[in-house]
Short mmCIF file of C-alpha atoms and ligand atoms in Angstrom, two decimals:
data_model
loop_
_atom_site.label_atom_id
_atom_site.label_comp_id
_atom_site.label_asym_id
_atom_site.label_seq_id
_atom_site.Cartn_x
_atom_site.Cartn_y
_atom_site.Cartn_z
CA MET O 1 76.03 85.49 63.07
CA GLU O 2 78.83 85.69 65.63
CA GLN O 3 78.78 82.81 68.05
CA THR O 4 79.42 83.54 71.72
CA ILE O 5 82.11 81.59 73.49
CA LEU O 6 82.70 80.77 77.07
CA ARG O 7 86.03 82.55 77.49
CA PRO O 8 86.99 84.99 74.71
CA THR O 9 90.78 85.64 74.42
CA ALA O 10 92.37 88.70 75.67
CA GLU O 11 92.63 90.14 72.15
CA GLN O 12 88.96 89.57 71.67
CA ARG O 13 87.92 90.97 75.01
CA TYR O 14 90.00 94.19 74.60
CA ALA O 15 89.75 94.56 70.90
CA ASP O 16 88.50 98.10 71.12
CA GLU O 17 91.30 99.17 73.47
CA LEU O 18 93.95 97.49 71.40
CA ALA O 19 92.65 99.25 68.19
CA ALA O 20 92.57 102.62 69.85
CA LEU O 21 96.10 102.09 71.30
CA ARG O 22 97.24 101.16 67.82
CA ARG O 23 96.00 104.48 66.36
CA TRP O 24 97.37 106.45 69.32
CA ASP O 25 100.75 104.81 69.06
CA VAL O 26 101.85 106.38 65.72
CA GLY O 27 105.44 107.56 66.03
CA ASN O 28 106.47 105.75 69.15
CA PRO O 29 109.54 103.60 68.82
CA LYS O 30 108.53 99.97 68.34
CA PRO O 31 110.62 96.83 68.14
CA GLU O 32 110.38 94.98 64.77
CA ASN O 33 107.09 93.08 64.20
CA TRP O 34 105.56 94.31 67.53
CA GLN O 35 101.92 95.34 67.21
CA LEU O 36 102.36 98.13 69.75
CA SER O 37 105.30 100.07 71.20
CA PRO O 38 106.52 99.28 74.74
CA ARG O 39 104.86 102.51 75.85
CA ALA O 40 101.40 101.45 74.48
CA VAL O 41 101.72 97.94 75.75
CA ARG O 42 102.56 99.46 79.27
CA LEU O 43 99.33 101.52 78.95
CA PHE O 44 97.32 98.58 77.99
CA LEU O 45 98.27 96.65 81.24
CA LEU O 46 98.41 99.49 83.59
CA GLY O 47 95.53 101.69 82.21
CA THR O 48 95.39 105.39 81.67
CA GLY O 49 94.73 106.14 85.28
CA ARG O 50 91.78 107.56 87.26
CA GLY O 51 90.01 110.18 85.18
CA GLN O 52 92.83 110.20 82.55
CA THR O 53 92.29 109.59 78.94
CA LEU O 54 94.23 109.42 75.55
CA GLU O 55 93.31 111.51 72.72
CA VAL O 56 92.82 109.29 69.63
CA ASP O 57 91.38 110.95 66.41
CA GLY O 58 89.68 113.56 68.38
CA ALA O 59 87.98 111.10 70.75
CA ARG O 60 88.89 110.60 74.30
CA ILE O 61 89.69 107.08 75.19
CA SER O 62 90.28 105.55 78.75
CA ILE O 63 92.21 102.30 79.05
CA ARG O 64 91.11 99.94 81.98
CA LYS O 65 93.89 99.03 84.56
CA LYS O 66 94.19 95.22 84.30
CA TYR O 67 97.11 94.42 86.41
CA TYR O 68 97.32 95.74 89.95
CA GLY O 69 100.58 95.61 91.81
CA ASN O 70 104.07 96.42 90.79
CA ASP O 71 104.09 98.81 87.87
CA ALA O 72 107.92 98.52 87.63
CA LEU O 73 107.60 94.73 87.16
CA VAL O 74 105.45 95.25 84.10
CA GLU O 75 107.87 97.68 82.64
CA ARG O 76 110.83 95.23 83.14
CA CYS O 77 108.72 92.36 81.59
CA ILE O 78 108.03 94.34 78.46
CA ILE O 79 111.70 95.39 78.04
CA THR O 80 112.80 91.78 78.59
CA LEU O 81 110.59 90.67 75.79
CA ALA O 82 112.03 93.18 73.40
CA GLY O 83 115.49 91.70 74.18
CA ASN O 84 117.16 88.35 73.56
CA ARG O 85 116.21 86.55 76.64
CA GLY O 86 112.95 84.84 77.52
CA LEU O 87 110.75 85.93 80.22
CA MET O 88 110.03 83.79 83.23
CA LEU O 89 107.15 84.63 85.60
CA VAL O 90 107.37 82.83 88.80
CA GLY O 91 105.21 83.07 91.96
CA GLU O 92 102.56 81.67 94.14
CA PRO O 93 99.43 80.25 92.57
CA GLY O 94 96.79 82.84 91.54
CA THR O 95 99.16 85.83 91.39
CA ALA O 96 98.13 86.86 87.83
CA LYS O 97 101.17 85.09 86.00
CA THR O 98 98.90 83.60 83.28
CA MET O 99 96.88 86.91 83.05
CA LEU O 100 100.12 88.89 82.46
CA SER O 101 101.45 86.50 79.98
CA GLU O 102 98.03 86.62 78.01
CA LEU O 103 97.77 90.36 78.09
CA LEU O 104 101.44 90.98 77.13
CA SER O 105 101.16 88.39 74.13
CA ALA O 106 97.79 89.95 73.03
CA ALA O 107 99.31 93.51 73.15
CA ILE O 108 102.76 92.62 71.64
CA SER O 109 101.88 90.04 68.96
CA GLY O 110 98.13 90.48 68.60
CA HIS O 111 97.71 86.70 69.66
CA SER O 112 97.62 85.14 73.11
CA THR O 113 96.68 81.64 72.02
CA ASN O 114 100.09 80.49 70.74
CA THR O 115 100.62 78.59 73.83
CA VAL O 116 102.20 75.41 75.04
CA GLN O 117 100.51 74.04 78.27
CA GLY O 118 103.20 72.23 80.27
CA THR O 119 102.16 68.96 81.86
CA ALA O 120 104.02 65.89 83.12
CA GLY O 121 103.08 64.35 79.78
CA THR O 122 104.51 67.12 77.50
CA THR O 123 106.89 65.54 74.93
CA GLU O 124 109.66 67.01 72.72
CA ASP O 125 107.53 66.95 69.64
CA MET O 126 104.87 69.07 71.43
CA ILE O 127 107.55 71.70 71.84
CA LYS O 128 109.25 71.42 68.36
CA TYR O 129 107.15 69.93 65.66
CA SER O 130 105.51 66.58 64.72
CA TRP O 131 104.18 65.13 61.42
CA ASN O 132 100.93 64.59 59.68
CA TYR O 133 101.51 61.05 58.82
CA ALA O 134 99.16 60.85 55.84
CA LEU O 135 100.88 63.74 54.08
CA LEU O 136 104.29 62.43 55.14
CA LEU O 137 103.65 59.17 53.61
CA ALA O 138 102.12 60.69 50.46
CA LYS O 139 104.51 63.49 49.84
CA GLY O 140 107.55 62.69 51.93
CA PRO O 141 109.04 65.12 54.50
CA SER O 142 108.02 68.66 53.44
CA ARG O 143 106.87 71.82 55.28
CA GLU O 144 103.38 70.90 54.10
CA ALA O 145 103.54 67.64 56.16
CA LEU O 146 105.05 69.12 59.19
CA VAL O 147 102.68 70.10 62.07
CA PRO O 148 104.36 73.11 63.75
CA SER O 149 104.30 73.42 67.62
CA PRO O 150 103.38 76.91 69.07
CA LEU O 151 107.22 77.44 69.42
CA TYR O 152 107.74 76.73 65.78
CA VAL O 153 104.93 79.16 64.86
CA GLY O 154 106.24 81.84 67.06
CA MET O 155 109.81 81.64 65.36
CA GLU O 156 108.36 81.42 61.87
CA GLN O 157 105.89 84.37 62.25
CA GLY O 158 107.87 86.48 64.71
CA ILE O 159 105.32 86.39 67.53
CA LEU O 160 105.47 85.41 71.13
CA THR O 161 105.09 81.85 72.38
CA ARG O 162 103.62 81.38 75.85
CA PHE O 163 104.75 78.40 77.82
CA GLU O 164 102.50 77.80 80.72
CA GLU O 165 103.53 75.90 83.88
CA ILE O 166 107.08 75.07 82.36
CA THR O 167 108.24 73.34 85.59
CA ARG O 168 105.69 70.77 85.22
CA THR O 169 107.26 69.36 82.17
CA PRO O 170 110.24 66.93 82.45
CA ALA O 171 113.65 68.60 82.54
CA GLU O 172 114.92 66.89 79.31
CA VAL O 173 111.93 68.18 77.51
CA GLN O 174 112.38 71.77 78.88
CA ASP O 175 115.91 71.68 77.54
CA CYS O 176 114.67 71.61 73.93
CA LEU O 177 114.42 75.38 74.49
CA ILE O 178 117.96 76.09 75.23
CA SER O 179 119.20 76.16 71.53
CA VAL O 180 115.99 78.00 70.53
CA LEU O 181 116.53 80.65 73.15
CA SER O 182 120.15 81.11 72.58
CA ASP O 183 120.75 80.68 68.78
CA LYS O 184 117.16 81.54 67.77
CA VAL O 185 117.20 78.55 65.33
CA MET O 186 115.46 75.15 65.28
CA ASN O 187 116.88 72.21 63.22
CA VAL O 188 114.57 69.99 61.29
CA PRO O 189 116.83 67.39 60.01
CA GLU O 190 114.05 65.53 58.09
CA LEU O 191 113.84 68.46 55.71
CA GLY O 192 117.39 68.17 54.59
CA ASP O 193 119.37 71.30 53.61
CA GLY O 194 116.37 73.69 53.91
CA GLY O 195 115.57 72.32 57.37
CA ILE O 196 116.84 75.09 59.48
CA LEU O 197 114.27 77.47 60.85
CA PHE O 198 115.58 80.91 61.76
CA ALA O 199 113.47 82.84 64.10
CA ARG O 200 112.00 86.18 62.87
CA PRO O 201 112.22 89.29 65.01
CA GLY O 202 109.39 89.66 67.38
CA PHE O 203 109.68 86.04 68.57
CA ASN O 204 110.24 85.40 72.31
CA VAL O 205 109.08 83.04 74.99
CA ILE O 206 107.13 83.98 78.03
CA ALA O 207 107.02 81.15 80.50
CA THR O 208 105.10 80.84 83.89
CA ALA O 209 105.91 78.63 86.73
CA ASN O 210 104.22 78.16 90.16
CA THR O 211 106.41 78.21 93.17
CA ARG O 212 104.29 75.44 94.79
CA ASP O 213 105.33 73.09 91.82
CA LYS O 214 109.05 74.04 91.95
CA GLY O 215 111.20 71.09 92.73
CA VAL O 216 108.95 68.68 90.81
CA ASN O 217 111.39 69.18 87.97
CA GLU O 218 114.05 71.63 88.73
CA MET O 219 115.06 73.53 85.60
CA SER O 220 118.60 73.15 84.41
CA SER O 221 120.77 76.10 85.11
CA ALA O 222 121.66 76.28 81.35
CA LEU O 223 117.96 77.02 80.70
CA LYS O 224 117.64 79.30 83.51
CA ARG O 225 120.38 81.52 82.24
CA ARG O 226 118.43 82.13 79.13
CA PHE O 227 115.42 83.45 80.95
CA SER O 228 115.09 86.73 82.96
CA PHE O 229 113.19 85.80 86.13
CA GLU O 230 110.39 87.95 87.48
CA THR O 231 108.73 87.08 90.85
CA VAL O 232 105.06 88.09 90.83
CA GLN O 233 103.91 88.83 94.43
CA PRO O 234 100.47 88.49 95.79
CA VAL O 235 98.48 91.72 96.13
CA GLY O 236 99.62 93.34 99.30
CA ASP O 237 96.96 95.79 99.78
CA VAL O 238 93.42 95.10 101.02
CA ALA O 239 91.82 98.00 99.09
CA LEU O 240 93.40 96.78 95.76
CA GLU O 241 92.39 93.27 96.40
CA LYS O 242 88.80 94.43 96.99
CA GLN O 243 88.92 96.34 93.71
CA ILE O 244 90.22 93.34 91.76
CA ILE O 245 87.48 91.26 93.35
CA LEU O 246 84.79 93.61 92.28
CA ASP O 247 86.28 94.13 88.71
CA GLU O 248 86.81 90.52 87.98
CA ALA O 249 83.56 89.22 89.46
CA GLY O 250 81.73 92.09 87.75
CA ALA O 251 83.23 91.13 84.32
CA MET O 252 82.48 87.45 84.82
CA ALA O 253 78.89 88.35 85.91
CA ARG O 254 78.38 90.72 82.77
CA SER O 255 79.61 87.97 80.44
CA ALA O 256 77.22 85.43 82.06
CA GLY O 257 74.24 87.78 81.75
CA ILE O 258 74.02 88.38 85.48
CA SER O 259 73.12 91.92 86.06
CA ALA O 260 73.28 91.93 90.05
CA PRO O 261 74.81 95.04 91.49
CA LEU O 262 78.06 94.42 93.25
CA ASP O 263 78.26 94.37 97.14
CA GLU O 264 81.24 96.52 98.20
CA ASP O 265 80.96 95.50 101.79
CA ALA O 266 81.05 91.81 100.99
CA ALA O 267 84.10 92.39 98.66
CA ALA O 268 85.94 94.35 101.44
CA LEU O 269 85.24 91.56 103.88
CA LEU O 270 86.44 88.85 101.67
CA ALA O 271 89.59 90.77 100.71
CA THR O 272 90.45 91.38 104.37
CA ALA O 273 89.77 87.63 105.24
CA TYR O 274 92.10 86.46 102.49
CA HIS O 275 94.68 89.02 103.23
CA GLU O 276 94.79 88.07 106.98
CA LEU O 277 94.84 84.44 106.55
CA ARG O 278 97.44 84.58 103.92
CA GLN O 279 99.61 86.77 106.07
CA GLY O 280 98.96 84.74 109.28
CA VAL O 281 98.33 87.86 111.19
CA SER O 282 95.08 89.99 111.52
CA ALA O 283 95.10 93.87 111.20
CA GLU O 284 94.75 93.98 114.98
CA GLY O 285 98.00 92.10 115.30
CA ILE O 286 96.53 88.75 116.32
CA ARG O 287 98.75 85.69 115.05
CA LEU O 288 96.81 83.25 113.02
CA LYS O 289 97.32 79.72 111.85
CA LYS O 290 97.90 79.92 108.10
CA PRO O 291 95.91 77.44 106.08
CA ALA O 292 97.75 75.20 103.74
CA ALA O 293 95.39 75.94 101.02
CA VAL O 294 96.06 78.55 98.36
CA MET O 295 94.72 81.87 99.72
CA SER O 296 95.08 83.65 96.45
CA THR O 297 93.25 86.62 95.04
CA ALA O 298 92.04 84.30 92.24
CA GLU O 299 90.37 82.07 94.92
CA ALA O 300 88.77 85.28 96.55
CA VAL O 301 87.36 86.23 93.13
CA SER O 302 85.68 82.85 92.74
CA VAL O 303 84.37 82.55 96.23
CA TYR O 304 82.71 86.02 95.70
CA TYR O 305 81.50 85.13 92.21
CA GLN O 306 80.03 81.80 93.59
CA THR O 307 78.19 83.67 96.24
CA LEU O 308 76.79 86.22 93.71
CA MET O 309 75.61 83.45 91.52
CA SER O 310 73.70 81.72 94.22
CA ALA O 311 72.05 84.94 95.23
CA TRP O 312 71.12 85.66 91.65
CA TYR O 313 69.72 82.25 90.73
CA TYR O 314 68.05 81.41 94.09
CA GLY O 315 67.30 84.77 95.49
CA GLY O 316 66.63 87.05 92.52
CA PRO O 317 68.02 90.48 91.86
CA GLU O 318 66.67 92.00 95.08
CA GLN O 319 68.53 89.64 97.32
CA ALA O 320 71.61 89.78 95.16
CA ARG O 321 72.01 93.46 96.02
CA ARG O 322 73.42 92.23 99.39
CA LEU O 323 75.19 89.04 99.34
CA ASP O 324 74.19 86.44 101.88
CA GLU O 325 76.98 86.13 104.42
CA ARG O 326 76.11 82.62 105.24
CA ALA O 327 76.70 81.64 101.58
CA LEU O 328 79.95 83.69 101.62
CA ALA O 329 81.20 81.85 104.76
CA GLU O 330 80.27 78.49 103.44
CA ASN O 331 82.07 79.11 100.09
CA LEU O 332 85.14 80.46 101.93
CA MET O 333 85.34 77.12 104.03
CA GLY O 334 84.75 75.18 100.86
CA ALA O 335 87.77 76.82 99.26
CA VAL O 336 89.91 76.28 102.29
CA ALA O 337 88.87 72.64 102.73
CA LYS O 338 90.29 71.86 99.35
CA GLU O 339 93.49 70.64 100.67
CA SER O 340 92.12 68.72 103.71
CA ARG O 341 89.27 69.06 106.08
CA GLU O 342 91.67 69.67 108.86
CA GLU O 343 92.41 73.05 107.33
CA LEU O 344 89.06 74.24 108.50
CA ALA O 345 90.41 74.55 112.00
CA ALA O 346 92.39 77.58 110.69
CA VAL O 347 89.15 79.23 109.56
CA ARG O 348 87.38 78.36 112.82
CA GLU O 349 90.25 80.00 114.71
CA TYR O 350 89.95 83.02 112.41
CA PHE O 351 86.26 83.30 113.27
CA THR O 352 86.83 83.20 117.05
CA ALA O 353 89.95 85.08 117.23
CA VAL O 354 89.37 87.92 114.64
CA VAL O 355 85.96 87.90 113.11
CA GLN O 356 84.21 88.05 116.52
CA GLN O 357 86.10 91.21 117.42
CA LYS O 358 85.44 92.79 114.13
CA ALA O 359 81.71 91.89 114.45
CA GLU O 360 81.56 93.61 117.81
CA ARG O 361 83.52 96.69 116.72
CA GLU O 362 82.20 97.21 113.19
CA GLY O 363 78.78 95.39 113.12
CA GLY O 364 77.14 95.29 109.65
CA ALA O 365 78.57 92.75 107.26
CA TRP O 366 81.13 91.54 109.77
CA LYS O 367 78.46 90.79 112.34
CA ARG O 368 76.29 88.88 109.83
CA PHE O 369 79.39 86.95 108.67
CA TYR O 370 80.28 86.06 112.28
CA GLU O 371 76.85 84.81 113.01
CA ALA O 372 76.59 82.79 109.86
CA GLY O 373 80.23 81.40 110.44
CA ILE O 374 79.70 80.22 113.93
CA ARG O 375 76.48 78.45 113.08
CA LEU O 376 78.35 76.49 110.36
CA LYS O 377 80.59 74.77 112.85
N1 ATP C 1 97.74 91.75 90.84
C1 ATP C 1 96.67 91.31 90.19
N2 ATP C 1 96.07 92.27 89.43
C2 ATP C 1 94.92 91.96 88.74
N3 ATP C 1 94.30 90.70 88.87
C3 ATP C 1 94.86 89.89 89.67
C4 ATP C 1 95.95 90.05 90.34
N4 ATP C 1 96.27 89.01 91.14
C5 ATP C 1 95.40 88.11 90.86
N5 ATP C 1 94.34 88.60 89.99
C6 ATP C 1 93.26 87.81 89.62
O1 ATP C 1 93.54 86.50 89.64
C7 ATP C 1 93.24 85.81 88.46
C8 ATP C 1 94.00 84.63 88.34
O2 ATP C 1 95.16 84.88 87.94
P1 ATP C 1 96.03 83.74 86.98
O3 ATP C 1 95.32 82.62 86.68
O4 ATP C 1 96.78 84.57 86.09
O5 ATP C 1 97.13 83.32 88.11
P2 ATP C 1 98.37 82.30 88.08
O6 ATP C 1 99.50 83.15 88.87
O7 ATP C 1 98.62 82.13 86.62
O8 ATP C 1 97.99 81.10 88.91
P3 ATP C 1 98.43 79.59 88.76
O9 ATP C 1 99.88 79.60 89.32
O10 ATP C 1 97.52 78.92 89.57
O11 ATP C 1 98.35 79.25 87.27
C9 ATP C 1 93.36 86.86 87.44
O12 ATP C 1 92.56 86.54 86.26
C10 ATP C 1 92.89 88.07 88.13
O13 ATP C 1 91.37 88.07 88.23
MG1 MG C 2 98.56 80.22 85.62
#
């Protein structure tokens, strides 16, 4: 029997779409060892579009849009990966860098789990290779005794290697990548003459880095030159952000067995609040204090989902139909207070300067949100 897991990989979640795209893709030009052509990879990330479908073996298949934002950025990323430079996705927290890297790896290589997670404790052998000491002692240095890193696996099999949060690793460890990215070889001196690993076609590196972490360990310019940098921007459009909140929270709810209907008004309200606080200016042109906390779409999704869960577990499906604005306001404040309690001043100011006006003008969810929010003070 198939076991359920908490978070299936992108290739598991979208297995049907990937299989359909593979059948559709016949005849499109494709780099060696890629599972899909750049065209099909693009479709996988950006979707077939509203009401549009692909014809696959006589059936009509629609592909869900997964990344909202800059389509040209996605196209450039795919082309970079087909070339000989690595791809570096940089940006604010929660701008879907990790999501893009997972989706690209799943579509291009069929795997998204060949990943190095960069931390302050990442060492050179986590990036290159280490040894199984029992086998090393018994048989001496051999491929069998070598424990490959995700980078090694990527080179050996011709698949992508993801490097998450690369700037959190010490600079001298990051620099192990330089020769791999420029010469596409890795030396394993312990293995003697046979100890040179040549990368197979299809290998490349997708790294992600958070602009808030930048400066912790500045990347060397030698390494920077071996990457194409792409800056991923936060979602700029309130309607899109609302759609992401509904899609993502809906998918999370489904996989948790929560069948509550989604509340569009609450999602719109949350998207507006996050957008205005992030920009430091309201739609009406009122200047606001920007909270130091991360006001990302990912945070908005989790505030919405948390509110949905409390409605579902404490209120039952009837109450979940309309999210409780008090819980929404509480969860929003909790998310902002993460950095420090003082940050709440920015949210309070938002309530008195902006939410009050919207409540008077629009009523409905804004009115309930305002009333719940001022009571929380
Ligand atoms: N433009 C977008 N399109 C679709 N979903 C988005 C977008 N921006 C943010 N999201 C949502 O935010 C979630 C979190 O994104 P992700 O973890 O990939 O961010 P990140 O940039 O890697 O953040 P961090 O720097 O904190 O690691 C995504 O899974 C998705 O639900
Ligand atoms: Mg990330």
